[in-house]
mmCIF file of C-alpha atoms in Angstrom:
data_model
loop_
_atom_site.group_PDB
_atom_site.id
_atom_site.type_symbol
_atom_site.label_atom_id
_atom_site.label_comp_id
_atom_site.label_asym_id
_atom_site.label_seq_id
_atom_site.Cartn_x
_atom_site.Cartn_y
_atom_site.Cartn_z
ATOM 1 C CA MET A 1 -0.552 0.037 0.425
ATOM 2 C CA PHE A 2 1.979 3.597 -0.730
ATOM 3 C CA HIS A 3 1.122 6.818 -0.910
ATOM 4 C CA CYS A 4 3.051 10.135 -1.883
ATOM 5 C CA GLY A 5 2.454 13.020 -2.791
ATOM 6 C CA ILE A 6 3.654 16.791 -3.470
ATOM 7 C CA ALA A 7 2.185 18.718 -0.656
ATOM 8 C CA ASP A 8 2.107 22.557 0.725
ATOM 9 C CA VAL A 9 3.989 22.366 4.170
ATOM 10 C CA LYS A 10 0.800 23.410 5.674
ATOM 11 C CA ASP A 11 -0.472 20.443 5.010
ATOM 12 C CA ILE A 12 2.465 18.322 5.986
ATOM 13 C CA SER A 13 0.956 16.055 8.640
ATOM 14 C CA LEU A 14 2.766 13.847 10.547
ATOM 15 C CA GLU A 15 -0.902 12.595 11.873
ATOM 16 C CA LYS A 16 -2.516 11.952 7.768
ATOM 17 C CA ALA A 17 1.084 9.564 7.588
ATOM 18 C CA GLN A 18 0.488 7.636 11.036
ATOM 19 C CA LYS A 19 -3.241 6.651 9.639
ATOM 20 C CA PHE A 20 -2.065 5.640 6.449
ATOM 21 C CA ILE A 21 0.724 3.001 7.450
ATOM 22 C CA GLU A 22 -1.330 1.075 10.518
ATOM 23 C CA SER A 23 -1.572 -2.322 9.707
ATOM 24 C CA HIS A 24 -2.968 -5.040 11.446
ATOM 25 C CA LYS A 25 -0.024 -6.633 8.976
ATOM 26 C CA CYS A 26 2.738 -5.194 10.654
ATOM 27 C CA GLY A 27 5.088 -5.212 13.311
ATOM 28 C CA ALA A 28 7.139 -2.080 12.900
ATOM 29 C CA ALA A 29 6.951 1.408 12.012
ATOM 30 C CA LEU A 30 8.888 3.831 11.188
ATOM 31 C CA PHE A 31 8.874 7.753 10.559
ATOM 32 C CA PHE A 32 11.530 9.598 8.680
ATOM 33 C CA ILE A 33 10.955 13.385 8.667
ATOM 34 C CA GLY A 34 13.702 16.119 6.682
ATOM 35 C CA THR A 35 13.385 19.393 8.874
ATOM 36 C CA VAL A 36 14.467 22.831 7.944
ATOM 37 C CA ARG A 37 18.016 23.673 9.589
ATOM 38 C CA ASP A 38 19.090 26.839 11.304
ATOM 39 C CA HIS A 39 22.648 26.432 8.888
ATOM 40 C CA ASN A 40 24.693 25.434 5.358
ATOM 41 C CA ASN A 41 27.863 26.041 4.572
ATOM 42 C CA ASP A 42 28.288 28.420 7.008
ATOM 43 C CA LYS A 43 25.547 30.457 6.162
ATOM 44 C CA THR A 44 22.329 31.551 8.248
ATOM 45 C CA VAL A 45 19.442 30.254 6.966
ATOM 46 C CA THR A 46 15.836 31.588 7.275
ATOM 47 C CA GLY A 47 13.286 29.027 5.526
ATOM 48 C CA ILE A 48 13.883 26.701 2.280
ATOM 49 C CA THR A 49 11.208 26.950 -1.238
ATOM 50 C CA TYR A 50 10.820 23.378 -2.378
ATOM 51 C CA ASP A 51 10.180 23.526 -6.647
ATOM 52 C CA SER A 52 9.763 20.629 -8.162
ATOM 53 C CA HIS A 53 8.455 18.685 -11.318
ATOM 54 C CA ASP A 54 5.862 17.850 -10.023
ATOM 55 C CA VAL A 55 4.825 14.472 -12.791
ATOM 56 C CA LEU A 56 8.358 13.300 -12.460
ATOM 57 C CA VAL A 57 9.266 13.323 -8.748
ATOM 58 C CA LYS A 58 5.218 11.028 -8.411
ATOM 59 C CA LYS A 59 6.055 9.114 -11.334
ATOM 60 C CA SER A 60 9.549 8.171 -9.264
ATOM 61 C CA PHE A 61 7.979 7.763 -5.843
ATOM 62 C CA GLU A 62 6.433 5.522 -7.541
ATOM 63 C CA GLU A 63 8.970 3.785 -9.372
ATOM 64 C CA ILE A 64 11.960 3.755 -5.512
ATOM 65 C CA TYR A 65 8.502 1.899 -3.754
ATOM 66 C CA ASN A 66 8.271 -0.412 -6.323
ATOM 67 C CA GLU A 67 12.261 -1.093 -6.407
ATOM 68 C CA ALA A 68 12.332 -1.878 -2.124
ATOM 69 C CA ILE A 69 9.865 -3.898 -2.012
ATOM 70 C CA LYS A 70 11.574 -6.222 -4.512
ATOM 71 C CA LYS A 71 15.021 -5.612 -3.167
ATOM 72 C CA LEU A 72 13.652 -5.619 0.052
ATOM 73 C CA ASP A 73 11.577 -8.482 -0.440
ATOM 74 C CA LEU A 74 9.123 -6.959 1.485
ATOM 75 C CA GLN A 75 5.590 -8.545 2.346
ATOM 76 C CA HIS A 76 2.778 -6.482 3.285
ATOM 77 C CA PRO A 77 4.882 -3.278 3.124
ATOM 78 C CA VAL A 78 3.164 0.310 3.229
ATOM 79 C CA ALA A 79 4.825 3.071 3.047
ATOM 80 C CA TYR A 80 3.542 6.860 2.674
ATOM 81 C CA VAL A 81 6.184 9.763 1.205
ATOM 82 C CA GLU A 82 4.885 13.934 0.665
ATOM 83 C CA HIS A 83 6.939 16.262 0.081
ATOM 84 C CA ALA A 84 7.044 20.022 0.508
ATOM 85 C CA LYS A 85 6.695 22.044 -2.307
ATOM 86 C CA GLY A 86 6.849 26.066 -2.180
ATOM 87 C CA TYR A 87 8.404 27.537 0.756
ATOM 88 C CA VAL A 88 8.807 26.209 4.066
ATOM 89 C CA PRO A 89 10.409 27.953 7.158
ATOM 90 C CA LEU A 90 13.450 27.177 9.423
ATOM 91 C CA GLY A 91 12.689 23.956 10.938
ATOM 92 C CA GLY A 92 9.382 23.300 8.889
ATOM 93 C CA ILE A 93 8.868 19.639 7.538
ATOM 94 C CA SER A 94 10.353 18.881 4.215
ATOM 95 C CA ILE A 95 9.947 15.946 3.614
ATOM 96 C CA ILE A 96 7.950 12.941 6.040
ATOM 97 C CA ILE A 97 8.493 8.840 4.857
ATOM 98 C CA ALA A 98 6.764 6.616 6.950
ATOM 99 C CA VAL A 99 6.881 2.768 6.597
ATOM 100 C CA ALA A 100 5.163 -0.055 7.761
ATOM 101 C CA CYS A 101 6.016 -3.607 7.773
ATOM 102 C CA LYS A 102 6.055 -7.286 9.415
ATOM 103 C CA HIS A 103 9.489 -6.626 11.545
ATOM 104 C CA ARG A 104 11.650 -4.619 12.606
ATOM 105 C CA ALA A 105 15.044 -4.321 10.193
ATOM 106 C CA GLN A 106 12.412 -4.002 7.632
ATOM 107 C CA VAL A 107 11.403 -1.221 8.256
ATOM 108 C CA TYR A 108 14.857 1.012 8.570
ATOM 109 C CA ASP A 109 15.983 -0.435 5.750
ATOM 110 C CA PHE A 110 13.527 0.173 3.555
ATOM 111 C CA SER A 111 12.809 4.098 4.852
ATOM 112 C CA ARG A 112 16.590 4.735 3.507
ATOM 113 C CA TYR A 113 16.449 2.685 0.405
ATOM 114 C CA ILE A 114 13.920 5.859 0.336
ATOM 115 C CA ILE A 115 15.376 9.007 1.125
ATOM 116 C CA GLU A 116 18.910 7.538 -0.456
ATOM 117 C CA GLU A 117 17.014 7.689 -4.077
ATOM 118 C CA ILE A 118 14.931 10.720 -4.079
ATOM 119 C CA LYS A 119 18.270 12.225 -3.407
ATOM 120 C CA LYS A 120 20.127 11.034 -6.680
ATOM 121 C CA ARG A 121 16.823 10.833 -8.857
ATOM 122 C CA THR A 122 13.616 13.069 -7.628
ATOM 123 C CA PRO A 123 13.361 16.381 -9.135
ATOM 124 C CA ILE A 124 13.079 18.631 -6.647
ATOM 125 C CA TRP A 125 14.906 21.103 -5.939
ATOM 126 C CA LYS A 126 16.111 24.314 -3.404
ATOM 127 C CA LYS A 127 16.528 27.829 -3.083
ATOM 128 C CA GLU A 128 17.956 28.221 0.789
ATOM 129 C CA HIS A 129 16.881 31.907 2.137
ATOM 130 C CA TYR A 130 19.958 33.635 4.507
ATOM 131 C CA VAL A 131 20.141 36.163 7.373
ATOM 132 C CA GLY A 132 21.453 39.393 5.319
ATOM 133 C CA GLU A 133 22.164 37.340 2.368
ATOM 134 C CA GLU A 134 20.608 37.197 -0.610
ATOM 135 C CA GLU A 135 19.230 34.015 -1.408
ATOM 136 C CA ILE A 136 20.845 31.055 -3.708
ATOM 137 C CA TRP A 137 19.519 28.213 -5.332
ATOM 138 C CA LEU A 138 21.236 24.695 -4.415
ATOM 139 C CA GLU A 139 23.898 23.300 -6.746
ATOM 140 C CA GLY A 140 22.693 19.606 -6.627
ATOM 141 C CA LYS A 141 23.704 16.248 -7.888
ATOM 142 C CA PRO A 142 22.707 15.788 -12.226
ATOM 143 C CA ILE A 143 19.756 14.061 -11.780
ATOM 144 C CA GLU A 144 20.964 9.990 -12.587
ATOM 145 C CA VAL A 145 18.957 8.612 -16.230
ATOM 146 C CA LYS A 146 19.923 4.784 -16.364
ATOM 147 C CA LYS A 147 18.099 4.457 -19.386
ATOM 148 C CA VAL A 148 17.086 7.715 -21.714
ATOM 149 C CA LYS A 149 15.252 6.998 -25.360
ATOM 150 C CA MET B 1 9.951 25.372 -35.336
ATOM 151 C CA LYS B 2 8.654 26.450 -31.588
ATOM 152 C CA ILE B 3 8.836 24.466 -28.941
ATOM 153 C CA LYS B 4 7.886 25.300 -25.015
ATOM 154 C CA VAL B 5 10.332 25.025 -22.455
ATOM 155 C CA GLU B 6 9.017 24.627 -18.902
ATOM 156 C CA LEU B 7 11.474 26.056 -16.073
ATOM 157 C CA PHE B 8 12.194 24.393 -13.111
ATOM 158 C CA GLY B 9 14.909 25.289 -9.956
ATOM 159 C CA VAL B 10 17.852 27.362 -11.039
ATOM 160 C CA CYS B 11 16.278 28.089 -14.547
ATOM 161 C CA ARG B 12 13.126 29.689 -13.069
ATOM 162 C CA GLU B 13 15.329 32.798 -12.798
ATOM 163 C CA LEU B 14 15.244 32.832 -17.133
ATOM 164 C CA SER B 15 12.290 34.026 -16.708
ATOM 165 C CA ASP B 16 9.949 35.482 -15.584
ATOM 166 C CA GLN B 17 6.688 33.184 -16.340
ATOM 167 C CA ASP B 18 7.192 29.353 -16.037
ATOM 168 C CA PHE B 19 8.443 28.783 -19.073
ATOM 169 C CA ILE B 20 10.072 30.296 -22.187
ATOM 170 C CA ASN B 21 9.226 29.532 -25.823
ATOM 171 C CA LEU B 22 11.790 29.002 -28.275
ATOM 172 C CA ASP B 23 11.395 29.106 -32.005
ATOM 173 C CA PHE B 24 14.571 26.786 -34.469
ATOM 174 C CA ASP B 25 14.829 27.250 -38.646
ATOM 175 C CA ASN B 26 15.396 24.108 -38.746
ATOM 176 C CA GLU B 27 14.288 20.435 -36.182
ATOM 177 C CA ILE B 28 16.393 19.960 -33.280
ATOM 178 C CA LEU B 29 17.697 17.654 -31.178
ATOM 179 C CA ILE B 30 18.467 17.849 -27.044
ATOM 180 C CA LYS B 31 22.183 18.159 -27.024
ATOM 181 C CA ASP B 32 20.964 21.596 -29.308
ATOM 182 C CA LEU B 33 18.893 22.450 -26.590
ATOM 183 C CA ARG B 34 21.427 22.908 -24.165
ATOM 184 C CA ASP B 35 23.357 24.781 -26.411
ATOM 185 C CA LYS B 36 20.378 27.139 -26.932
ATOM 186 C CA MET B 37 19.823 27.258 -22.885
ATOM 187 C CA ILE B 38 22.858 27.799 -22.064
ATOM 188 C CA GLU B 39 23.500 30.981 -24.690
ATOM 189 C CA ILE B 40 20.706 32.053 -23.183
ATOM 190 C CA VAL B 41 22.411 32.228 -19.903
ATOM 191 C CA LYS B 42 25.281 33.316 -21.458
ATOM 192 C CA GLU B 43 23.045 36.170 -22.268
ATOM 193 C CA LYS B 44 20.731 36.795 -19.322
ATOM 194 C CA PHE B 45 23.699 35.970 -16.806
ATOM 195 C CA PRO B 46 27.104 36.555 -18.071
ATOM 196 C CA SER B 47 28.915 36.975 -14.720
ATOM 197 C CA ASN B 48 27.124 33.872 -12.595
ATOM 198 C CA ASP B 49 29.292 30.914 -13.363
ATOM 199 C CA ASN B 50 27.451 28.917 -10.804
ATOM 200 C CA TYR B 51 24.082 29.424 -13.148
ATOM 201 C CA LEU B 52 26.118 28.494 -16.605
ATOM 202 C CA GLU B 53 27.619 25.066 -14.984
ATOM 203 C CA MET B 54 24.429 23.736 -13.397
ATOM 204 C CA VAL B 55 22.035 24.580 -17.222
ATOM 205 C CA LYS B 56 25.358 22.662 -18.938
ATOM 206 C CA LYS B 57 25.473 19.735 -16.671
ATOM 207 C CA SER B 58 20.846 20.025 -17.089
ATOM 208 C CA ALA B 59 19.031 16.734 -18.330
ATOM 209 C CA PHE B 60 15.152 17.087 -20.545
ATOM 210 C CA SER B 61 12.275 15.727 -19.962
ATOM 211 C CA THR B 62 9.252 15.794 -22.683
ATOM 212 C CA ASN B 63 5.681 13.547 -22.241
ATOM 213 C CA ASP B 64 7.399 13.002 -18.703
ATOM 214 C CA GLU B 65 10.347 10.627 -19.755
ATOM 215 C CA ILE B 66 13.847 11.761 -19.206
ATOM 216 C CA VAL B 67 15.704 12.149 -23.057
ATOM 217 C CA GLY B 68 19.473 12.219 -23.890
ATOM 218 C CA ASP B 69 20.694 14.064 -26.407
ATOM 219 C CA GLU B 70 20.040 12.165 -29.540
ATOM 220 C CA PHE B 71 16.522 12.789 -29.038
ATOM 221 C CA LYS B 72 14.736 14.802 -31.827
ATOM 222 C CA ILE B 73 12.982 17.812 -30.508
ATOM 223 C CA LYS B 74 9.607 17.471 -32.983
ATOM 224 C CA ASP B 75 7.218 20.898 -33.469
ATOM 225 C CA LYS B 76 5.121 22.318 -31.055
ATOM 226 C CA GLN B 77 6.666 19.940 -28.652
ATOM 227 C CA THR B 78 7.405 20.990 -24.783
ATOM 228 C CA VAL B 79 10.485 20.227 -23.034
ATOM 229 C CA SER B 80 11.136 20.393 -19.105
ATOM 230 C CA ILE B 81 15.067 20.760 -18.309
ATOM 231 C CA ILE B 82 15.542 19.134 -14.853
ATOM 232 C CA PRO B 83 18.687 20.948 -13.356
ATOM 233 C CA PRO B 84 20.786 18.826 -11.133
ATOM 234 C CA ILE B 85 18.545 17.879 -7.754
ATOM 235 C CA GLY B 86 18.340 17.731 -4.625
ATOM 236 C CA GLY B 87 15.430 17.280 -2.765
ATOM 237 C CA GLY B 88 15.105 15.505 0.739
#
């Protein structure tokens, strides 16, 4: 069972994630929350604006979920992934990855796989806002393309 | 030939809109579009090497698929520029 989405920060909710992943088939659940921290590259950060290619992001989330359950051989897995779009202030949630599996070791592997793959291949961008300095788009990594047409 | 380029990330700085429309005399490939985008960045931000590098390293997508340098772009096609990514 899988839910994924792109949402305004005010609509990202741990409660929604928790409700979605509740399952009597699972004995373990794990919540990963990414938040905006107050420093980066020796600058004082006040917030981050996230931009995304929504269609490719959702497609990428679905691919990552399907790959993960195959690679990790998960039975009855549940995952809820939401990423923020737009301005997220200091301390605000940029991403929630909530997963549930049969056993505890699986939830750590499952969650870690999802976030690491998102970092490699999901088209999301960050513009950081600072105290007393001009905002900048962070450099990022060129998208990893497995198959190109 | 007319194409629409949807802008994301740092490339949003190239226009007040979410896209730019470009005109070409002949059929072009993705690699030609990248060259054109590089020209546009050089004109608009002549001293910003950071923007230039990000456009040079960009991928492109159309019809919700990433496409390679040899992909032929058709008249009136919409293409998205995908600069280096950094979510999470």
